[in-house]
Short mmCIF file of C-alpha atoms in Angstrom, two decimals:
data_model
loop_
_atom_site.label_atom_id
_atom_site.label_comp_id
_atom_site.label_asym_id
_atom_site.label_seq_id
_atom_site.Cartn_x
_atom_site.Cartn_y
_atom_site.Cartn_z
CA MET A 19 -36.11 -2.20 155.51
CA GLU A 20 -36.90 -0.67 152.02
CA LEU A 21 -40.43 -0.48 153.14
CA LEU A 22 -39.83 0.86 156.62
CA ARG A 23 -37.79 3.60 155.16
CA SER A 24 -40.34 4.69 152.43
CA ALA A 25 -43.20 4.63 155.48
CA LYS A 26 -44.34 8.19 156.59
CA VAL A 27 -45.02 8.35 160.18
CA GLU A 28 -46.91 11.20 161.63
CA LEU A 29 -48.14 12.25 165.30
CA ARG A 30 -51.17 14.66 164.88
CA TYR A 31 -53.46 16.04 167.73
CA GLY A 32 -56.97 15.98 166.97
CA ASP A 33 -59.42 18.50 168.15
CA GLU A 34 -60.24 16.88 171.48
CA GLY A 35 -56.12 17.28 172.00
CA LEU A 36 -55.38 13.40 171.90
CA GLN A 37 -52.61 12.12 169.96
CA ARG A 38 -53.29 10.02 166.81
CA MET A 39 -50.49 8.06 165.04
CA PHE A 40 -50.43 8.08 161.19
CA LEU A 41 -48.74 6.09 158.61
CA ASN A 42 -48.79 7.08 154.93
CA GLY A 43 -51.91 9.13 155.97
CA GLU A 44 -53.94 6.76 157.62
CA ASP A 45 -54.77 6.81 160.97
CA VAL A 46 -53.43 3.77 162.94
CA SER A 47 -53.71 4.71 166.37
CA GLU A 48 -56.23 1.79 167.17
CA GLU A 49 -54.46 -0.67 164.80
CA ILE A 50 -51.06 -0.47 166.44
CA ARG A 51 -52.52 -2.07 169.75
CA LEU A 52 -54.09 -4.93 168.21
CA PRO A 53 -52.93 -8.40 169.57
CA GLU A 54 -51.37 -8.87 166.07
CA VAL A 55 -49.51 -6.04 165.87
CA SER A 56 -48.36 -6.95 169.63
CA ARG A 57 -47.44 -10.46 169.06
CA TYR A 58 -44.82 -9.49 166.54
CA ALA A 59 -43.79 -5.95 168.09
CA SER A 60 -40.53 -7.86 170.22
CA ALA A 61 -39.80 -9.92 167.39
CA VAL A 62 -39.44 -7.17 164.93
CA SER A 63 -37.91 -4.87 167.12
CA ALA A 64 -34.83 -7.19 168.01
CA HIS A 65 -33.69 -6.50 164.41
CA SER A 66 -30.85 -3.96 164.48
CA GLY A 67 -31.68 -2.29 161.56
CA VAL A 68 -35.29 -2.11 162.32
CA ARG A 69 -34.34 -0.61 166.26
CA ALA A 70 -31.86 2.07 164.66
CA TYR A 71 -34.62 3.16 162.15
CA LEU A 72 -37.39 3.24 164.85
CA LEU A 73 -34.99 4.96 167.65
CA GLU A 74 -34.52 7.91 165.25
CA MET A 75 -38.02 8.09 164.23
CA GLN A 76 -39.12 8.15 167.78
CA ARG A 77 -36.46 10.87 168.79
CA ASP A 78 -37.62 12.95 165.82
CA LEU A 79 -41.20 12.87 166.94
CA ALA A 80 -40.37 14.07 170.72
CA ARG A 81 -37.90 16.78 169.18
CA LYS A 82 -40.87 18.16 167.02
CA HIS A 83 -43.57 17.67 169.83
CA SER A 84 -44.42 17.46 173.50
CA VAL A 85 -45.22 13.79 173.80
CA VAL A 86 -45.84 11.34 176.17
CA MET A 87 -44.22 7.90 174.81
CA ASP A 88 -44.69 4.59 176.32
CA GLY A 89 -42.50 1.63 175.15
CA ARG A 90 -40.04 -0.87 177.14
CA ASP A 91 -36.89 1.34 176.36
CA ILE A 92 -38.00 4.87 176.02
CA GLY A 93 -36.33 6.08 179.37
CA THR A 94 -33.29 3.68 178.98
CA VAL A 95 -32.38 4.38 175.26
CA VAL A 96 -35.03 6.29 173.24
CA LEU A 97 -35.28 9.27 175.34
CA PRO A 98 -32.84 8.92 178.12
CA ASN A 99 -32.75 12.62 179.28
CA ALA A 100 -36.52 13.02 179.32
CA ASP A 101 -38.04 15.26 181.75
CA VAL A 102 -40.28 12.57 183.33
CA LYS A 103 -39.62 9.33 183.49
CA ILE A 104 -42.28 6.58 184.72
CA PHE A 105 -41.28 2.95 184.94
CA LEU A 106 -45.23 1.62 184.88
CA THR A 107 -45.59 -1.79 185.91
CA ALA A 108 -48.02 -4.33 187.32
CA SER A 109 -48.39 -7.99 187.84
CA ALA A 110 -48.66 -10.16 184.77
CA GLU A 111 -52.17 -11.31 185.81
CA ALA A 112 -53.38 -7.71 186.35
CA ARG A 113 -51.97 -6.90 182.53
CA ALA A 114 -53.63 -9.90 181.44
CA GLN A 115 -57.07 -8.97 182.94
CA ARG A 116 -56.81 -5.24 181.79
CA ARG A 117 -55.68 -6.84 178.23
CA CYS A 118 -58.50 -9.27 178.07
CA MET A 119 -60.99 -6.24 178.93
CA GLU A 120 -59.65 -4.08 176.11
CA LEU A 121 -59.84 -6.83 173.68
CA ARG A 122 -63.35 -7.50 174.62
CA GLN A 123 -64.32 -3.80 174.30
CA ARG A 124 -62.64 -3.68 170.75
CA GLY A 125 -64.59 -6.72 169.68
CA THR A 126 -61.86 -9.14 169.73
CA PRO A 127 -61.67 -11.26 172.58
CA GLU A 128 -59.05 -13.56 173.59
CA SER A 129 -58.90 -16.12 176.55
CA PHE A 130 -57.28 -15.09 179.67
CA ASP A 131 -54.54 -18.03 179.60
CA GLN A 132 -53.63 -17.01 175.96
CA VAL A 133 -53.26 -13.36 176.81
CA LEU A 134 -51.24 -14.01 179.94
CA SER A 135 -48.87 -16.63 178.45
CA GLU A 136 -48.22 -13.78 175.35
CA ILE A 137 -47.50 -11.39 178.21
CA VAL A 138 -45.29 -13.78 180.11
CA GLN A 139 -43.35 -14.59 177.20
CA ARG A 140 -43.05 -11.09 175.87
CA ASP A 141 -41.47 -9.89 179.22
CA TRP A 142 -38.77 -12.67 179.11
CA ASP A 143 -38.08 -11.83 175.51
CA ASP A 144 -37.65 -8.18 175.97
CA THR A 145 -35.84 -8.67 179.28
CA HIS A 146 -33.38 -10.98 177.77
CA ARG A 147 -32.81 -9.30 174.40
CA ALA A 148 -29.51 -8.16 173.52
CA ALA A 149 -30.21 -4.96 172.29
CA ALA A 150 -31.86 -2.32 174.60
CA PRO A 151 -33.40 -4.80 177.15
CA LEU A 152 -36.53 -3.97 179.15
CA ARG A 153 -35.20 -2.49 182.32
CA GLN A 154 -35.80 0.01 184.81
CA ALA A 155 -34.21 3.70 184.07
CA GLU A 156 -32.24 4.54 187.32
CA ASP A 157 -33.98 7.82 187.57
CA ALA A 158 -37.51 6.87 186.76
CA VAL A 159 -40.19 6.71 189.41
CA VAL A 160 -41.79 3.31 189.72
CA VAL A 161 -45.49 3.17 189.60
CA ASP A 162 -46.88 -0.37 190.46
CA THR A 163 -50.81 -0.12 189.04
CA THR A 164 -51.33 -3.81 190.27
CA ASP A 165 -54.06 -2.95 192.47
CA LEU A 166 -55.18 0.19 191.12
CA ASP A 167 -57.93 1.02 188.55
CA PHE A 168 -57.60 3.36 185.74
CA GLN A 169 -58.60 6.63 187.53
CA GLU A 170 -56.26 5.67 190.46
CA SER A 171 -53.65 4.65 188.21
CA LEU A 172 -53.93 8.13 186.23
CA ALA A 173 -54.19 10.01 189.56
CA VAL A 174 -50.87 8.81 190.73
CA LEU A 175 -49.36 9.24 187.20
CA LEU A 176 -50.46 12.91 187.24
CA GLN A 177 -48.98 13.53 190.62
CA VAL A 178 -45.82 12.00 189.87
CA VAL A 179 -45.44 14.11 186.92
CA GLY A 180 -46.40 17.24 188.80
CA GLU A 181 -43.86 16.28 191.11
CA GLU A 182 -41.18 15.70 188.72
CA MET A 183 -41.88 18.93 186.77
CA GLU A 184 -41.73 21.33 189.66
#
């Protein structure tokens, strides 16, 4: 916990308008999406002290910036009063295919079966954890992207945001 408290996490926007995450001055936007980080995210966030600290950090980022935040408890716990809540879903198989493609593009390929197994396990862990289990917020718009490609998914999400912000 001491290490966590001493960390300086910042959200910055580059010239192109993209959100970047910095840890102690270092851009970690790509690293936070690496398989090793994903594997440990659920286990680490299950600790109540870590959860409480991260919860306040996420809320502070949202107070200071206009953000799009993703996570398994954003709409129910972190930002329950968010202007727009989307419960984004897809089959485990579709998510595994996408993750494998992303990992190949980054030069860190993993087998489909391994990725699928990890996704299924993380889903189970996150829906059954005692603190802030994964669940859909009652006022969230459900968007299932199982059969949509990236551009189609983006179009649906932009439409939902536009409708919700009216």
